[in-house]
Amino acid sequence: MRLFSPTIRAIPWLAIALLSLPVVGGLAGVLAPALGWLPALGGDELTLAHWRSLAATPGLGDMVRLSLTTGLVSTLVSLAIVMLFIGAFAETRALALVRRLLSPLLAVPHAAAAIGIAFLLTPSGLASRLISPWPSGWETPPDYLFPGDPWGLGLIIGLVIKEVPFLLLMSLAALPQCQAQARLRLARSLGYAPLTAFAKAVLPGLYPLIRLPVYAVIAFASANVEVAMILGPSTPPPLAVSVVRWINDPDLAMRFVASAAALLQLGVTLTALGAWWLGERLIARLFHASLTNGRRHAGDGLWAGAGGLTTLLAVALLGGSLMGLVLWSLAGWWPFPALLPSPLSLHAWQGALPGLLDPLAQTALIGVCATGLSLALAIGALEAEQLRGQGMAAWAELVLYLPLVVPPVAFLFGLVQLQGQAGLAPGTLAVMLAHSLFVLPYVFLSLAESYRRLDPRWAQVAASLGHSPASLFLRVRLPLLTVPILTAAAVGFAVSVGQYLPTLLMSAGRLTTLTTEAVSLASGGDRRLAAVYALMQLLLPALGFALALTLPRLLMRHRSGVLDP
């Protein structure tokens, strides 16, 4: 127990090392091949020839445009939906209901949601069947391109569906920090309408607290691979998808071009972040006067309706996509415009089962290990805050978001290069550590609010009874935080299950998980098999959340009041 405090104080530095060194090392690892230096592949002199080859690639401008526009537009739409919803429904039952649904919504893997959206909105999808043959009059599937439209609208829809729950979670966690309730009540007492009160009194204090999560969303959306492969255009695709294709090209010389393109992707993401930052300044300047003009109403009814409608639409799209997955996995024969398949069959499940077991086991093993490591580091870092008596420094918070803000395709490819030069074999350990890079920030963010807001009087009472810091941690704090810890673990496990690019790159394509298989099948012609794998992707996170709900009641059944301190 003497080592408890020194060990806990060292854990934040371990977390910082885990989050920062791979990103910095990966970026350094991709820089040299981009400039022609990779002796293992015959590159022994610095040159810009690979940048010239990249610049001559047909459609490069469209790739960059797609990455920029889909990243910025999806983030703007998601943020607008979240702010309108919170402003319109703050302190209502609707907000409390959505708060309870957030974790399960956040747990839906990106690939599964994208496959479900594709099945829902494709010309022969569930949405077309709902209005066919009446009232649309369609006896055959309508003629429009989805997914894969050249403007990236399908990709934007898929990104918005997954970004809204994340931004909502971050916003709800930040509301207490900006004293939103007190600001809102003061504004309402002065006669401001609900949404106007939120926009003028709460939003200026809330946005700075969620700026980093918004930047993380921009980085993810502008460099996403799995959602873009399923819902995005293919000729040309967004830049990040092209980078992955060049990495996997049988011609090893394409690795140089892929390195240059990975750095270009980093530049595209930084450009998107810069454009957003300039937009923030412009909006602040344009709307500064409106904050103090004294207007109590600013179209509240219209904006509240828009907030409720868009949130309902997002939830309906996600629910409809999941329904489409279930129906396709059970479809025996499903001609258009029949609303339901007939007959229903388990044939797809029976056919997929033998091939499912190995990806299922790999996914579960990697998810459990990555979540366990991330949970230990997150709890240790938060306990260190309690020992120090002060919160996280601003620079440490930046490091926490580093793997989320830097495009994964940029630094993961560099890590692969370093891995090869160091002679380290790709495999489960490398994939597990790579997953931890992305799991740790989500676990920390999910747990931090509950950990920091635990009533300090529990610790004071335990200390007055002679408990040491280690005893206080093990016998008081951990039992009281059982539910938040298990919920954070469930979120982390779901994030690991949904990881595509780290699995593909760090295993050199030799490791198959449910996500890699689902993304591969989504581009094939067998919708039934793709639906089965997508549903299995959902099943594992759902099992994690079920355990997070039931285990505390079993473990604490003899400790009255512990689950509701």
XYZ file of C-alpha atoms in Angstrom:
565
model
C 0.000 0.000 0.000
C 3.004 2.315 0.408
C 3.412 2.272 -3.353
C -0.192 3.306 -3.965
C 0.294 7.074 -4.127
C 3.533 7.004 -6.230
C 1.937 4.504 -8.620
C -1.224 6.557 -9.008
C 0.792 9.740 -9.558
C 2.764 8.002 -12.360
C -0.314 6.776 -14.249
C -1.198 10.136 -15.886
C 2.265 10.205 -17.412
C 1.795 6.661 -18.730
C -1.505 7.737 -20.290
C 0.118 10.792 -21.849
C 2.884 8.584 -23.261
C 0.373 6.112 -24.702
C -1.611 8.900 -26.354
C 1.197 11.096 -27.640
C 4.186 8.911 -28.578
C 2.394 6.785 -31.223
C 0.898 9.882 -32.839
C 4.185 11.807 -32.932
C 6.172 8.706 -33.935
C 3.627 7.797 -36.605
C 3.749 11.252 -38.173
C 7.555 11.087 -38.183
C 7.368 7.603 -39.703
C 5.269 8.767 -42.634
C 7.330 11.894 -43.343
C 10.497 10.138 -44.570
C 8.763 7.871 -47.173
C 6.780 10.886 -48.387
C 10.121 12.503 -49.224
C 11.425 9.330 -50.877
C 13.476 7.906 -47.980
C 12.618 4.245 -47.372
C 15.708 2.070 -47.968
C 13.759 -1.189 -47.543
C 11.857 -0.320 -50.743
C 14.813 1.185 -52.602
C 14.212 4.773 -51.544
C 17.670 6.038 -50.535
C 17.538 9.694 -51.515
C 15.285 12.616 -50.723
C 13.031 13.609 -53.603
C 9.723 15.301 -54.357
C 8.963 12.902 -57.220
C 6.258 11.127 -55.207
C 4.508 14.415 -54.497
C 4.528 15.117 -58.231
C 3.053 11.642 -58.849
C 0.378 12.366 -56.272
C -0.400 15.750 -57.835
C -0.828 14.044 -61.225
C -3.366 11.555 -59.854
C -6.689 11.923 -61.712
C -9.456 13.259 -59.493
C -7.173 14.413 -56.654
C -8.979 17.760 -56.460
C -12.344 16.012 -56.119
C -10.934 13.763 -53.371
C -9.776 16.790 -51.391
C -13.059 18.624 -51.995
C -15.084 15.639 -50.800
C -13.010 15.272 -47.623
C -13.317 18.972 -46.825
C -17.010 19.438 -47.585
C -18.277 16.251 -45.961
C -16.215 16.922 -42.850
C -17.352 20.522 -42.410
C -20.988 20.113 -43.472
C -21.613 17.008 -41.339
C -20.081 18.713 -38.290
C -22.094 21.902 -38.832
C -25.366 19.986 -39.221
C -24.639 17.784 -36.184
C -23.735 20.751 -33.967
C -26.823 22.669 -35.084
C -29.088 19.709 -34.270
C -27.530 19.276 -30.831
C -27.683 22.969 -29.891
C -31.263 23.394 -31.108
C -32.361 20.295 -29.220
C -30.692 21.290 -25.946
C -31.958 24.861 -26.258
C -35.521 23.800 -26.979
C -35.794 20.907 -24.529
C -33.516 21.878 -21.617
C -35.012 20.868 -18.253
C -37.724 18.752 -19.922
C -38.495 15.036 -19.855
C -37.435 14.762 -23.499
C -33.861 15.742 -22.596
C -33.816 13.297 -19.670
C -35.053 10.509 -21.969
C -32.421 11.250 -24.612
C -29.737 11.382 -21.885
C -30.623 7.798 -20.893
C -30.466 6.658 -24.546
C -27.126 8.319 -25.252
C -24.769 5.522 -24.286
C -26.549 2.837 -26.359
C -26.745 5.248 -29.325
C -23.060 6.063 -28.940
C -22.285 2.344 -28.886
C -23.647 1.663 -32.370
C -20.530 1.041 -34.497
C -20.004 3.408 -37.436
C -19.840 0.593 -39.970
C -23.063 -1.022 -38.708
C -24.879 2.329 -38.800
C -23.556 3.023 -42.302
C -24.647 -0.393 -43.605
C -28.072 0.136 -42.033
C -28.399 3.610 -43.632
C -27.447 2.128 -46.995
C -30.108 -0.573 -46.639
C -32.693 2.007 -45.537
C -32.199 4.690 -48.208
C -31.029 2.717 -51.232
C -33.560 2.765 -54.147
C -34.844 -0.686 -53.140
C -34.466 0.034 -49.414
C -37.000 0.057 -46.616
C -37.799 3.773 -47.043
C -38.821 3.298 -50.699
C -40.854 0.196 -49.828
C -42.792 2.132 -47.159
C -44.223 4.461 -49.838
C -44.520 1.921 -52.675
C -46.589 1.196 -54.645
C -48.788 3.775 -52.891
C -48.441 6.778 -52.738
C -45.266 6.922 -54.857
C -46.609 4.679 -57.641
C -43.236 2.880 -57.838
C -43.546 -0.710 -59.040
C -39.773 -0.914 -59.527
C -37.002 0.771 -57.506
C -36.702 4.500 -58.358
C -33.741 5.681 -60.382
C -31.383 7.595 -58.079
C -27.849 6.955 -56.940
C -27.527 5.973 -53.285
C -25.127 5.205 -51.727
C -22.192 6.634 -53.664
C -23.727 9.921 -54.842
C -21.022 12.239 -56.259
C -21.796 15.055 -53.756
C -21.238 12.871 -50.702
C -24.760 13.399 -49.317
C -25.044 9.764 -48.226
C -21.706 10.056 -46.445
C -22.851 13.241 -44.690
C -26.051 11.520 -43.500
C -24.067 8.568 -42.152
C -21.636 10.852 -40.319
C -24.381 13.046 -38.826
C -26.197 9.994 -37.449
C -23.104 9.054 -35.440
C -21.798 12.544 -34.597
C -25.015 13.804 -32.983
C -24.888 11.352 -30.007
C -21.201 12.141 -29.379
C -21.672 15.920 -29.430
C -24.790 15.607 -27.302
C -22.867 13.577 -24.716
C -20.059 16.144 -24.615
C -22.516 19.054 -24.399
C -24.533 17.527 -21.570
C -21.311 16.863 -19.654
C -20.239 20.495 -20.132
C -23.549 22.103 -19.095
C -22.854 21.966 -15.318
C -19.382 23.461 -15.816
C -20.815 26.631 -17.394
C -23.589 26.877 -14.781
C -26.176 26.499 -17.510
C -29.106 26.003 -15.150
C -28.460 29.232 -13.247
C -27.860 31.222 -16.443
C -31.010 29.854 -18.028
C -33.190 30.628 -15.012
C -31.819 34.153 -14.772
C -32.498 34.805 -18.447
C -35.995 33.303 -18.198
C -36.732 35.492 -15.152
C -35.890 38.508 -17.321
C -38.512 37.468 -19.847
C -36.420 35.738 -22.489
C -38.073 32.887 -24.424
C -36.473 29.444 -23.781
C -34.423 29.123 -26.962
C -33.411 32.787 -26.984
C -32.352 32.478 -23.335
C -30.206 29.474 -24.222
C -28.643 31.204 -27.246
C -27.812 34.423 -25.378
C -27.047 33.231 -21.855
C -25.789 29.625 -22.124
C -24.314 29.056 -25.591
C -21.491 31.656 -25.288
C -20.291 29.823 -22.150
C -20.976 26.310 -23.412
C -19.263 26.375 -26.804
C -15.696 26.996 -25.523
C -16.080 23.886 -23.342
C -17.034 21.648 -26.287
C -14.635 23.198 -28.803
C -12.169 20.292 -28.611
C -14.872 17.620 -29.110
C -16.116 19.623 -32.117
C -12.588 19.696 -33.529
C -12.351 15.929 -32.965
C -15.568 15.466 -34.942
C -14.184 17.573 -37.823
C -10.997 15.514 -37.867
C -12.909 12.241 -37.808
C -15.394 13.286 -40.486
C -12.794 14.693 -42.865
C -10.580 11.587 -42.651
C -13.061 8.766 -42.077
C -12.521 5.530 -43.984
C -15.125 2.900 -43.076
C -18.232 5.100 -43.432
C -16.799 6.613 -46.638
C -16.179 3.140 -48.104
C -19.820 2.172 -47.495
C -21.735 5.414 -48.185
C -19.296 7.675 -50.043
C -18.641 7.989 -53.770
C -16.093 5.631 -55.305
C -14.929 7.465 -58.443
C -13.180 9.303 -56.968
C -13.555 8.498 -53.256
C -12.631 10.824 -50.378
C -8.873 11.180 -49.926
C -8.566 8.926 -46.847
C -10.107 5.995 -48.738
C -7.617 6.483 -51.572
C -4.746 6.492 -49.061
C -5.857 3.092 -47.736
C -6.128 1.722 -51.267
C -2.623 2.926 -52.125
C -1.268 1.426 -48.901
C -2.722 -1.952 -49.869
C -1.655 -1.702 -53.516
C 0.356 -4.776 -54.649
C 2.871 -2.359 -56.197
C 5.077 -1.516 -53.198
C 6.238 1.673 -54.891
C 2.776 3.075 -54.189
C 3.747 3.209 -50.503
C 5.695 6.405 -51.289
C 2.633 7.992 -52.900
C 0.494 6.751 -49.993
C 2.861 8.454 -47.538
C 2.609 11.742 -49.421
C -1.175 11.379 -49.572
C -1.333 10.660 -45.823
C 0.447 13.966 -45.170
C -1.893 15.663 -47.638
C -4.808 14.229 -45.632
C -3.289 15.791 -42.517
C -3.155 19.095 -44.387
C -6.775 18.729 -45.472
C -7.885 18.122 -41.899
C -5.847 21.085 -40.640
C -7.415 23.213 -43.386
C -10.872 22.110 -42.263
C -10.009 22.967 -38.667
C -8.631 26.341 -39.754
C -11.748 27.110 -41.779
C -13.913 26.223 -38.793
C -11.794 28.429 -36.514
C -12.214 31.353 -38.910
C -15.945 30.653 -39.038
C -16.061 30.840 -35.235
C -14.424 34.273 -35.305
C -16.743 35.503 -38.055
C -19.898 34.338 -36.258
C -18.712 35.841 -32.969
C -18.170 39.199 -34.691
C -21.449 39.125 -36.631
C -23.657 38.103 -33.701
C -21.907 40.007 -30.905
C -24.377 42.898 -31.030
C -27.411 40.572 -31.044
C -26.420 39.169 -27.635
C -27.096 42.527 -25.966
C -29.880 43.969 -28.135
C -32.517 43.057 -25.556
C -34.760 41.065 -27.904
C -36.612 38.457 -25.843
C -37.890 36.387 -28.771
C -36.065 35.317 -31.937
C -38.345 32.862 -33.708
C -38.296 30.431 -30.797
C -41.237 28.376 -32.018
C -39.704 27.845 -35.437
C -36.261 26.939 -34.119
C -37.670 24.680 -31.405
C -39.706 22.844 -34.029
C -36.623 22.495 -36.201
C -34.617 21.136 -33.264
C -37.252 18.581 -32.324
C -37.860 17.556 -35.933
C -34.201 17.084 -36.840
C -33.508 15.137 -33.652
C -36.531 12.947 -34.288
C -35.382 12.443 -37.882
C -31.900 11.417 -36.748
C -33.314 8.921 -34.241
C -35.790 7.636 -36.861
C -33.003 7.145 -39.414
C -30.927 5.206 -36.908
C -33.910 3.127 -35.787
C -35.018 2.495 -39.380
C -31.523 1.450 -40.376
C -31.376 -1.075 -37.531
C -34.802 -2.411 -38.541
C -33.555 -2.785 -42.108
C -30.564 -4.806 -40.883
C -32.814 -7.191 -38.952
C -35.158 -7.697 -41.913
C -32.364 -8.288 -44.412
C -30.684 -10.813 -42.103
C -33.966 -12.782 -42.028
C -34.943 -12.280 -45.656
C -35.530 -15.342 -47.756
C -37.127 -13.682 -50.777
C -37.780 -9.951 -50.772
C -38.861 -8.527 -54.136
C -39.610 -4.821 -54.565
C -42.046 -3.245 -53.569
C -42.988 -5.804 -50.873
C -42.748 -4.147 -47.448
C -41.629 -7.316 -45.663
C -39.593 -10.296 -46.844
C -41.406 -13.581 -47.323
C -40.633 -16.115 -46.108
C -38.579 -15.165 -43.074
C -35.579 -17.460 -42.783
C -32.537 -18.117 -40.621
C -30.633 -19.352 -43.646
C -28.253 -16.347 -43.684
C -27.453 -16.809 -39.984
C -26.887 -20.547 -40.412
C -24.619 -19.957 -43.391
C -22.617 -17.238 -41.636
C -22.208 -18.954 -38.276
C -19.113 -21.115 -39.051
C -17.207 -18.074 -40.348
C -18.395 -15.804 -37.546
C -16.715 -17.529 -34.640
C -13.112 -16.506 -35.316
C -13.853 -12.781 -36.013
C -16.172 -12.762 -32.995
C -13.481 -14.177 -30.712
C -10.824 -11.785 -32.061
C -13.128 -8.788 -31.665
C -14.023 -9.725 -28.097
C -10.405 -10.444 -27.096
C -9.045 -7.181 -28.499
C -11.968 -5.197 -27.093
C -11.599 -6.600 -23.580
C -7.820 -6.042 -23.490
C -7.965 -2.513 -24.938
C -10.825 -1.556 -22.617
C -9.104 -3.017 -19.560
C -5.888 -1.095 -20.253
C -7.779 2.140 -20.991
C -9.978 1.807 -17.925
C -6.983 1.288 -15.638
C -5.242 4.362 -17.054
C -8.390 6.514 -16.919
C -9.198 5.576 -13.314
C -5.563 6.105 -12.317
C -5.442 9.534 -13.975
C -8.689 10.622 -12.302
C -7.562 9.294 -8.908
C -4.322 11.252 -9.337
C -6.445 14.411 -9.678
C -8.019 13.585 -6.317
C -4.598 13.088 -4.707
C -3.273 16.358 -6.161
C -6.445 18.225 -5.338
C -6.585 19.874 -8.752
C -7.939 19.031 -12.166
C -6.267 18.248 -15.456
C -3.980 20.886 -16.971
C -5.042 22.447 -20.275
C -2.112 20.946 -22.185
C -2.949 17.463 -20.849
C -6.508 17.861 -22.128
C -5.069 18.628 -25.567
C -3.038 15.408 -25.401
C -6.199 13.508 -24.463
C -7.810 14.594 -27.732
C -4.648 14.130 -29.822
C -5.564 10.706 -31.348
C -9.033 12.067 -32.120
C -7.864 15.313 -33.749
C -4.985 13.942 -35.866
C -6.300 11.864 -38.817
C -5.677 8.172 -38.027
C -4.747 7.406 -41.605
C -1.814 9.843 -41.301
C -0.105 8.543 -38.176
C -1.198 4.865 -38.299
C 0.515 4.372 -41.643
C 3.670 5.895 -40.155
C 3.405 3.457 -37.249
C 3.194 0.592 -39.743
C 6.412 1.832 -41.367
C 8.163 2.038 -37.983
C 6.782 -1.360 -37.025
C 8.265 -2.913 -40.157
C 11.659 -1.238 -39.761
C 11.849 -2.344 -36.119
C 11.093 -5.934 -37.119
C 7.973 -6.126 -34.958
C 5.433 -8.615 -36.198
C 1.935 -7.298 -36.885
C -0.703 -9.046 -34.830
C -3.045 -9.006 -31.892
C -0.796 -7.083 -29.468
C -0.131 -4.274 -31.946
C -3.839 -4.047 -32.791
C -4.818 -4.017 -29.112
C -2.409 -1.151 -28.349
C -3.647 0.758 -31.407
C -7.250 0.309 -30.264
C -6.283 1.642 -26.822
C -5.234 4.906 -28.484
C -8.840 5.545 -29.463
C -10.588 3.803 -26.568
C -8.792 5.694 -23.777
C -10.147 9.182 -24.656
C -13.742 7.910 -24.784
C -13.400 5.971 -21.517
C -11.890 9.009 -19.792
C -14.557 11.383 -21.104
C -17.350 8.979 -20.127
C -16.052 8.531 -16.587
C -14.583 11.942 -15.765
C -17.782 13.787 -14.851
C -19.025 11.101 -12.446
C -15.587 10.690 -10.854
C -15.053 14.427 -10.321
C -18.596 15.083 -9.063
C -18.596 12.332 -6.433
C -19.503 13.949 -3.140
C -16.144 14.756 -1.414
C -17.722 14.218 2.001
C -17.474 10.438 1.450
C -13.691 10.758 1.255
C -13.602 13.122 4.240
C -15.607 10.720 6.390
C -13.395 7.766 5.370
C -10.227 9.739 6.092
C -11.562 10.784 9.509
C -12.063 7.084 10.294
C -8.399 6.388 9.557
C -8.582 5.021 6.027
C -5.410 5.399 3.978
C -5.598 6.763 0.396
C -5.406 3.201 -0.951
C -8.152 1.966 1.370
C -10.296 4.988 0.541
C -9.855 4.253 -3.174
C -10.575 0.521 -2.954
C -13.283 0.439 -0.265
C -15.108 3.721 -0.823
C -14.547 5.353 -4.192
C -14.555 2.272 -6.439
C -17.750 0.741 -4.966
C -19.568 4.079 -5.175
C -18.470 4.500 -8.792
C -19.229 0.949 -9.917
C -22.016 1.959 -12.301
C -20.114 4.822 -14.042
C -16.988 2.663 -14.310
C -18.852 -0.224 -15.922
C -20.718 2.180 -18.222
C -17.405 3.736 -19.302
C -16.059 0.213 -19.887
C -19.080 -0.579 -22.055
C -18.508 2.608 -24.084
C -14.814 1.741 -24.479
C -15.601 -1.806 -25.556
C -18.071 -0.481 -28.145
C -15.436 1.932 -29.493
C -12.965 -0.938 -29.824
C -15.503 -3.144 -31.617
C -16.057 -0.380 -34.187
C -12.367 0.196 -35.023
C -11.602 -0.569 -38.674
C -8.441 1.232 -39.771
C -6.239 0.347 -36.744
C -7.169 -3.317 -37.148
C -6.504 -3.327 -40.876
C -3.160 -1.521 -40.752
C -1.587 -2.788 -37.526
C -2.326 -6.417 -38.377
C -1.235 -6.031 -42.016
C -4.652 -7.358 -42.991
C -4.028 -10.737 -41.306
C -6.495 -10.273 -38.468
C -10.209 -10.392 -39.138
C -12.724 -8.811 -36.799
C -16.446 -8.290 -37.158
C -15.853 -4.725 -38.362
C -13.302 -5.585 -41.057
C -15.565 -8.373 -42.306
C -18.674 -6.159 -42.249
C -16.959 -3.381 -44.241
C -15.701 -5.918 -46.797
C -19.137 -7.514 -47.156
C -20.888 -4.125 -47.437
C -19.271 -3.554 -50.825
C -20.311 -7.026 -52.007
C -23.655 -8.153 -53.381
C -24.918 -10.296 -50.483
C -27.005 -7.971 -48.307
C -28.128 -10.822 -46.054
C -24.576 -11.742 -45.030
C -23.593 -8.082 -44.583
C -26.652 -7.590 -42.357
C -25.688 -10.592 -40.209
C -22.170 -9.243 -39.601
C -23.473 -5.721 -38.932
C -25.925 -7.073 -36.358
C -23.174 -9.083 -34.700
C -21.238 -5.817 -34.470
C -24.187 -4.409 -32.555
C -24.616 -7.492 -30.403
C -21.238 -7.265 -28.658
C -21.638 -3.622 -27.483
C -25.228 -4.384 -26.473
C -23.949 -7.275 -24.366
C -21.419 -4.929 -22.777
C -24.119 -2.430 -21.801
C -26.338 -5.228 -20.494
C -23.495 -6.355 -18.225
C -22.901 -2.746 -17.135
C -26.530 -2.536 -16.030
C -26.871 -5.924 -14.339
C -23.462 -6.590 -12.775
C -23.601 -3.753 -10.207
C -26.943 -5.003 -8.888
C -25.510 -8.496 -8.482
C -22.218 -7.381 -6.953
C -23.757 -4.776 -4.625
C -26.957 -6.564 -3.662
C -25.824 -6.708 -0.011
C -24.727 -3.031 0.127
C -27.849 -0.937 0.468
C -27.598 2.561 -1.042
C -24.216 2.056 -2.709
C -25.681 2.182 -6.231
C -27.472 5.438 -5.480
C -25.133 7.389 -3.190
